[in-house]
Coordinates of C-alpha atoms in Angstrom, one line a residue:
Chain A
X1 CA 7.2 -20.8 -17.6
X2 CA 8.8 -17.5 -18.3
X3 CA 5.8 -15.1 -18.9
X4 CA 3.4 -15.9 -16.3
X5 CA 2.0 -12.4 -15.4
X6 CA -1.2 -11.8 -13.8
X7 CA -3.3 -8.7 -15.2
X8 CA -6.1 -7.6 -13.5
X9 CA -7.6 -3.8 -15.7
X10 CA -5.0 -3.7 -17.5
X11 CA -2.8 -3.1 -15.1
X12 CA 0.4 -6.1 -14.0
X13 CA 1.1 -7.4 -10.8
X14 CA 4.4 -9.1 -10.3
X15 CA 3.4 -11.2 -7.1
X16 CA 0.8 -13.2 -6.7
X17 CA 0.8 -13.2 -2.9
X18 CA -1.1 -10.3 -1.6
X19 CA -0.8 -9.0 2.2
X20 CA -2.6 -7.1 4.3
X21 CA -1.3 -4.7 6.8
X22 CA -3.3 -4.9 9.9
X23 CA -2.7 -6.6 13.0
X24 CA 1.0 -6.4 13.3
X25 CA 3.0 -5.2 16.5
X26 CA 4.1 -1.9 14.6
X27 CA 5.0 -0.1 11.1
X28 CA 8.6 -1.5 11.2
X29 CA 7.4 -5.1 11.7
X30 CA 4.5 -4.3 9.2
X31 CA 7.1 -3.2 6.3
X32 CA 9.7 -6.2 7.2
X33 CA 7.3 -8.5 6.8
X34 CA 5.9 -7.0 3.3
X35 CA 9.0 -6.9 2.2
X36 CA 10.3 -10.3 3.0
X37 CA 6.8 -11.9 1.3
X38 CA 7.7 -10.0 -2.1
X39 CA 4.0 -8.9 -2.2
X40 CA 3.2 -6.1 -4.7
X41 CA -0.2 -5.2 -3.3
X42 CA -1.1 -4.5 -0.1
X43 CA -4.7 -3.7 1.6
X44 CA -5.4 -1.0 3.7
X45 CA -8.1 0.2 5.8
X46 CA -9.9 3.6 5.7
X47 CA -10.4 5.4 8.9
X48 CA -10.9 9.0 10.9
X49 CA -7.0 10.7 11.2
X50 CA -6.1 11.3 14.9
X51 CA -6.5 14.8 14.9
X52 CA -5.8 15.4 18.9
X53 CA -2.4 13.7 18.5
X54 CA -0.2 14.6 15.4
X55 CA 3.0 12.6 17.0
X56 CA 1.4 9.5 15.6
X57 CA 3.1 8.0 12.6
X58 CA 1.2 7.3 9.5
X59 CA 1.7 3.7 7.6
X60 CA 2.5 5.4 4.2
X61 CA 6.0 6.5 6.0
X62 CA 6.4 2.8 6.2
X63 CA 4.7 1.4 3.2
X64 CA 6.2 3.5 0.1
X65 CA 2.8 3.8 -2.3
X66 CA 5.7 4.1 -5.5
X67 CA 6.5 0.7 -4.5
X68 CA 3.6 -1.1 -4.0
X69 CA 0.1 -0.5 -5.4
X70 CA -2.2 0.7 -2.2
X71 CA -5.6 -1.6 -2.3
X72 CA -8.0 0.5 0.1
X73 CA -10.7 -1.9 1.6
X74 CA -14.3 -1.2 2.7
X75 CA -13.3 -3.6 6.0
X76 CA -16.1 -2.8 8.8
X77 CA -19.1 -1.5 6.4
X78 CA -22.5 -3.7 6.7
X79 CA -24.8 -1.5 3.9
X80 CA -24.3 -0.4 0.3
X81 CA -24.1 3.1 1.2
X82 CA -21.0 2.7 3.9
X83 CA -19.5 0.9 1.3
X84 CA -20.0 3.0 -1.8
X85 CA -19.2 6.1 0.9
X86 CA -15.3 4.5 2.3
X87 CA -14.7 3.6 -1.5
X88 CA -15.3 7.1 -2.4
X89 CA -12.9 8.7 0.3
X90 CA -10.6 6.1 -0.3
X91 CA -10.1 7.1 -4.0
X92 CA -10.0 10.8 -2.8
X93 CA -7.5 9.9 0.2
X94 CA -5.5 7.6 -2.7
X95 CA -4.1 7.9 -5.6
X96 CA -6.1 5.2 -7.7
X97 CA -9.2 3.7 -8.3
X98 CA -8.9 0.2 -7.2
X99 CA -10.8 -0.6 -4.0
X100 CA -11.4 -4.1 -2.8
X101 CA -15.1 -4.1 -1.9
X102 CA -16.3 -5.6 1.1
X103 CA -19.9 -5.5 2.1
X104 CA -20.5 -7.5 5.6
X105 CA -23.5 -9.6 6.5
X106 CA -22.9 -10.6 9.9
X107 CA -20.1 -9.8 12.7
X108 CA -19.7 -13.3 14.0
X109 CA -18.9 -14.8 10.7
X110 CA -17.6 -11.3 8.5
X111 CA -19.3 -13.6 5.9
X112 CA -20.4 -11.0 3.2
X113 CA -24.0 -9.7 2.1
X114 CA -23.9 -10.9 -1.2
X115 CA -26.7 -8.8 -2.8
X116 CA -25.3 -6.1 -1.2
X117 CA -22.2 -6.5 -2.3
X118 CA -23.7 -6.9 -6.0
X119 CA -25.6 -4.1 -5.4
X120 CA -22.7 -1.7 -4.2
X121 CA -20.1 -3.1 -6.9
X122 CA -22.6 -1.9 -9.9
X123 CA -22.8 1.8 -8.3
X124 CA -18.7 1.9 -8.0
X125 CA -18.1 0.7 -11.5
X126 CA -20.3 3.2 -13.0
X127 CA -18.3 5.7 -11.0
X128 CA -14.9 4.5 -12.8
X129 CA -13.6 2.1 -9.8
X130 CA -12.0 -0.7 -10.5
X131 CA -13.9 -3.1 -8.2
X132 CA -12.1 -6.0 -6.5
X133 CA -15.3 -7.7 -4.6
X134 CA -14.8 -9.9 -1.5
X135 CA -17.1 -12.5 -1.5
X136 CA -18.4 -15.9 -0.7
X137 CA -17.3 -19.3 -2.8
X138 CA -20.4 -18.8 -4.7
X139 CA -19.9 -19.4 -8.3
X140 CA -23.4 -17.9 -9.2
X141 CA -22.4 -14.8 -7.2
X142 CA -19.2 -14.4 -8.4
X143 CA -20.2 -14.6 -12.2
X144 CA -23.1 -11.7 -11.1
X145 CA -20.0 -9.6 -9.9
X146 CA -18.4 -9.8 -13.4
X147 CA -21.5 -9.4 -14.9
X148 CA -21.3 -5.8 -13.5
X149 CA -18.3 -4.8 -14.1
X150 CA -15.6 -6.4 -11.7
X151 CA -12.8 -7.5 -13.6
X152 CA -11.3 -9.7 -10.6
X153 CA -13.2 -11.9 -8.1
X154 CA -12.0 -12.3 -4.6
X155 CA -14.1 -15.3 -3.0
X156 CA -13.2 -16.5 0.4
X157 CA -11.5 -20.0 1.2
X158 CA -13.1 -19.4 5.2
X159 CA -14.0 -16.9 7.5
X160 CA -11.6 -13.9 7.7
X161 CA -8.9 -14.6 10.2
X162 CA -9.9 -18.4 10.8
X163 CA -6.6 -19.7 9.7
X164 CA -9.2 -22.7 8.9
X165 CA -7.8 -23.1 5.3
X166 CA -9.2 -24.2 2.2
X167 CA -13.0 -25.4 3.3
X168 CA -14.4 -25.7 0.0
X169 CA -12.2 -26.4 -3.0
X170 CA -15.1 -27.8 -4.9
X171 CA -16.6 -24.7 -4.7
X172 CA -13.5 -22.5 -5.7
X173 CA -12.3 -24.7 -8.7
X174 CA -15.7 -24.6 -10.1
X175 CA -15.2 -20.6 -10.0
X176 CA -11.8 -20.8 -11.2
X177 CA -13.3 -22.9 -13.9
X178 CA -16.3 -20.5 -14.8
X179 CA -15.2 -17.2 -14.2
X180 CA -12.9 -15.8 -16.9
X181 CA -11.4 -13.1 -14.9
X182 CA -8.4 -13.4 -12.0
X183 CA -9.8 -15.5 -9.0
X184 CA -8.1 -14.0 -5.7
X185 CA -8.5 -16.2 -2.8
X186 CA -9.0 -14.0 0.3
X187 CA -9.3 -14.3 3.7
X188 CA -9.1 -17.9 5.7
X189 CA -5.1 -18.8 4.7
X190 CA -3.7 -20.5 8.3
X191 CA -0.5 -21.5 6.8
X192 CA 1.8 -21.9 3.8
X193 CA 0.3 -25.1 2.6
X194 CA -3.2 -23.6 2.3
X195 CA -1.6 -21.2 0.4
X196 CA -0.5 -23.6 -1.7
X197 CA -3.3 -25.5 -2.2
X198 CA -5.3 -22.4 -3.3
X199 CA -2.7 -21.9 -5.9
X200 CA -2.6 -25.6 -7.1
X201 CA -6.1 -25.4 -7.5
X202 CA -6.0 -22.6 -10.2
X203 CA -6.2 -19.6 -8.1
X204 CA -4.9 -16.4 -9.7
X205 CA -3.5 -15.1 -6.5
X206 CA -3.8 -15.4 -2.9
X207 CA -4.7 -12.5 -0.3
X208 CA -4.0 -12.7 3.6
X209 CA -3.3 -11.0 6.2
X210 CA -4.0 -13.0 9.7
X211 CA -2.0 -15.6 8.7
X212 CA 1.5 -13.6 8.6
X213 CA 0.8 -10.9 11.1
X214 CA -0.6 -13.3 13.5
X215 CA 2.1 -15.7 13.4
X216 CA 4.3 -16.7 16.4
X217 CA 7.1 -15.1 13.7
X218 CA 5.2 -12.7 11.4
X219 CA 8.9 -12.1 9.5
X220 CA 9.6 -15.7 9.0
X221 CA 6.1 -16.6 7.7
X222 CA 5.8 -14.1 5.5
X223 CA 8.8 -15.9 4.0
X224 CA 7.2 -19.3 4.1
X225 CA 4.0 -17.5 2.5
X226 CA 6.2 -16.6 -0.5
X227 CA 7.9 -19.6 -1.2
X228 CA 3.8 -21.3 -0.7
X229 CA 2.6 -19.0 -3.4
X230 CA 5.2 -19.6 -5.9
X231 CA 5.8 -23.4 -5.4
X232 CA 1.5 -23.7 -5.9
X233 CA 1.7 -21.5 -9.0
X234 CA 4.4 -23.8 -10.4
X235 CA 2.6 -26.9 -9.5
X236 CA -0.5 -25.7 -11.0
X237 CA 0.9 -24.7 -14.4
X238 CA 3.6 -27.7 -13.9
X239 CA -0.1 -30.0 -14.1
X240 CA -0.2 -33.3 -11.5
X241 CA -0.7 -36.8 -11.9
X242 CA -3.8 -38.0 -11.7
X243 CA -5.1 -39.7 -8.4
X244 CA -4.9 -43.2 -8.3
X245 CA -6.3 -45.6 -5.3
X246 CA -3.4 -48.4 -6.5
X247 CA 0.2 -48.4 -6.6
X248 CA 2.5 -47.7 -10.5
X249 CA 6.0 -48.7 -9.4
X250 CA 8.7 -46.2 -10.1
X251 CA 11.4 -48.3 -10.9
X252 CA 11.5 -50.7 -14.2
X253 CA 10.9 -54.5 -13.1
X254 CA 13.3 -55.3 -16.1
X255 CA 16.8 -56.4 -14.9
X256 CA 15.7 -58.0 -11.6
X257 CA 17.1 -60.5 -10.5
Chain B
X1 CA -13.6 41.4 14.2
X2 CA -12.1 37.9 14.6
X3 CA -15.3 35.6 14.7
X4 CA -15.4 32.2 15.5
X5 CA -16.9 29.1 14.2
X6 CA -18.5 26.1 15.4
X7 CA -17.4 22.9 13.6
X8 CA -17.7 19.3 13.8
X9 CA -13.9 17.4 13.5
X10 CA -14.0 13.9 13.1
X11 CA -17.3 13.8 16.0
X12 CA -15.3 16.3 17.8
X13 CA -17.2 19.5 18.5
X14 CA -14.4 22.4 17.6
X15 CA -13.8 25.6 18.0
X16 CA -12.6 27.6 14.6
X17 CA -11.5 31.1 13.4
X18 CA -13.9 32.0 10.7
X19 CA -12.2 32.9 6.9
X20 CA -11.0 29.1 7.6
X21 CA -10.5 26.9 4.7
X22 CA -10.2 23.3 4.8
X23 CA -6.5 23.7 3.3
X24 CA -5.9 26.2 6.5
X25 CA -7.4 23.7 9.1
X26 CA -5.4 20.9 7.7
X27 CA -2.3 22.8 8.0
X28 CA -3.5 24.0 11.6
X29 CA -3.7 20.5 12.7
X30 CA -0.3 19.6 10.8
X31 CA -2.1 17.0 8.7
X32 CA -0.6 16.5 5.2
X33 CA -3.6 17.4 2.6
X34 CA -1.9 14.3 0.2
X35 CA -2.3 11.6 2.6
X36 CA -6.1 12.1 3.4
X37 CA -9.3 12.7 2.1
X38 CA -11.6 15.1 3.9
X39 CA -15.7 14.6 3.8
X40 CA -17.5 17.9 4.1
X41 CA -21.1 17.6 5.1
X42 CA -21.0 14.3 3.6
X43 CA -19.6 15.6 0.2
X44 CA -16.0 14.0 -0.6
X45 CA -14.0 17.3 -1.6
X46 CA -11.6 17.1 -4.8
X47 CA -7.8 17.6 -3.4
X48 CA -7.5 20.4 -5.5
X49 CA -10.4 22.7 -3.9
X50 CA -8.9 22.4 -0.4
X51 CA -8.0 26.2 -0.4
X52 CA -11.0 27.2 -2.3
X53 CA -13.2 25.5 0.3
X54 CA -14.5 27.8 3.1
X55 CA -15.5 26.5 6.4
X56 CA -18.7 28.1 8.2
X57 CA -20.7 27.9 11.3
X58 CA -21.7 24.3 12.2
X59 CA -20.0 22.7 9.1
X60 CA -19.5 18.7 9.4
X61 CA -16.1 17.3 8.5
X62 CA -14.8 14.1 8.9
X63 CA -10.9 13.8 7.6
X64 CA -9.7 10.2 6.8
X65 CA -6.7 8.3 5.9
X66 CA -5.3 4.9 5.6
X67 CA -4.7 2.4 8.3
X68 CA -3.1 -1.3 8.6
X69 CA -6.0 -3.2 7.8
X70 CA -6.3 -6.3 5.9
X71 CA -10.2 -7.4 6.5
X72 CA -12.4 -6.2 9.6

């Protein structure tokens, strides 16, 4: 169980629990929380600098880019050509090309536009990005998005900060099981056992954000997330028991009595 | 001889000493050039150009950086 790396272009990611940053009460609270969750990426959003007030602090004082690989998101753009444009001052405002794509559909749901999303992801690839696409559990979708170029899918297990969980694991094994790059499930993790669940279920890594910052203790399930993540990764590769509707006794009937 | 400029900061309608470069109005404004990437009339400038980069009358820029975010 020793060399169980995940590799997404090339490049290694020690943990498989991915964090975003938003949403939390401050920077101190965001980096304790990071920190105690052992993630090695973390998302970030793209925005104007407050240029009226320089006193503000910036979260890259907090979150040290040597120390954890910056993912830049396209949170908050609804067309192709929002998206294409945030990736493109993300890479200039960053110091890689990774972006995890997101093309939105709706604002109730945040569910994404799909052929937009296609459609954006095959413009960014072409430019050199390495496109991580957030996207719905569709299986015919996601193989599209590798079909352009994406060497990691990112389909959702519910809507962005739901906390509703794993609502279609039908859905996401059958991508885990047809999609040859790293499945990342992202977005609708309430607590550690969904967490869990998405890793028993084959899932290459897990990416929240919600689910930590919006905790009663952001710090303590951060830790809980960490421990989730790991305990589904070994269950997964560990294999389970089939399901059974009848009972196997555990204990030999030989020597009774 | 010192003209001025009219320029467009972030939506912001700004007032600018001409011979500006985008290097020199990021160092007016005490933004590090490192942490940000700077759109100029919807072009996405190359770090390195900063100080090559002149500003002129009614020049749009929008300056960007990271923010927490996880998904919006």
């Amino acid at each position: 169980m020793a060399d169980d790396r995940l590799m997404i272009a090339g490049r290694e990611f020690k943990s498989r629990l991915w964090v975003g940053t938003g949403k939390y009460k401050d920077f101190v609270e965001t980096q304790k929380a990071i920190e105690i969750s052992g993630a090695d990426v973390v998302t970030v959003a793209v925005r104007r600098v407050n240029i009226t007030d320089r006193s503000k602090e910036n979260l890259l004082d907090y979150i040290d880019p040597k120390k954890y690989t910056i993912l830049p998101n396209t949170a908050g753009c609804y067309s192709v050509e929002d998206a294409v444009r945030y990736s493109r001052l993300a890479r200039a405002a960053g110091v890689s090309d990774l972006v995890k794509l997101e093309v939105l559909g709706d604002e109730r749901t945040l569910f994404p536009d799909t052929a937009g999303l296609i459609e954006a992801a095959k413009i960014l690839v072409k430019e050199g990005f390495i496109v991580l696409p957030y996207t719905n559990d569709d299986p015919i979708v996601a193989q599209k998005l590798v079909d352009v170029g994406c060497p990691a899918v990112m389909p959702l297990a519910a809507p962005i900060g739901s906390g509703l969980g794993i609502r279609n694991p039908y859905n996401l094994k059958i991508i885990m099981e047809m999609i040859k790059v790293p499945i990342i499930v992202d977005a609708g993790v309430g607590t550690a056992s969904d967490a869990a669940f998405a890793m028993e279920l084959g899932a290459d890594a897990v990416l929240m954000n919600t689910a930590i910052a919006g905790a009663q203790d952001p710090l303590a399930m951060a830790e809980a997330m960490k421990y989730a993540v790991h305990a589904g990764r070994l269950a997964y590769r560990a294999g389970r028991i089939p399901r059974k509707l009848y009972a196997t006794a555990s204990s030999p009937i030989e020597g009774m009595l | 001889m010192d003209s001025e400029i009219q320029i467009h900061l972030n939506g912001q309608a700004r007032t600018w000493r001409s011979g500006t470069t985008v290097a020199d109005l990021l160092h007016d404004l005490d933004i590090k050039a490192e942490r940000v990437a700077v759109e100029l009339n919807l072009e996405v400038l190359d770090r390195a150009t900063f100080d090559q980069r002149l500003l002129k009358d009614g020049d749009r820029l929008e300056i960007l950086g990271f923010i927490g975010g996880g998904s919006l």
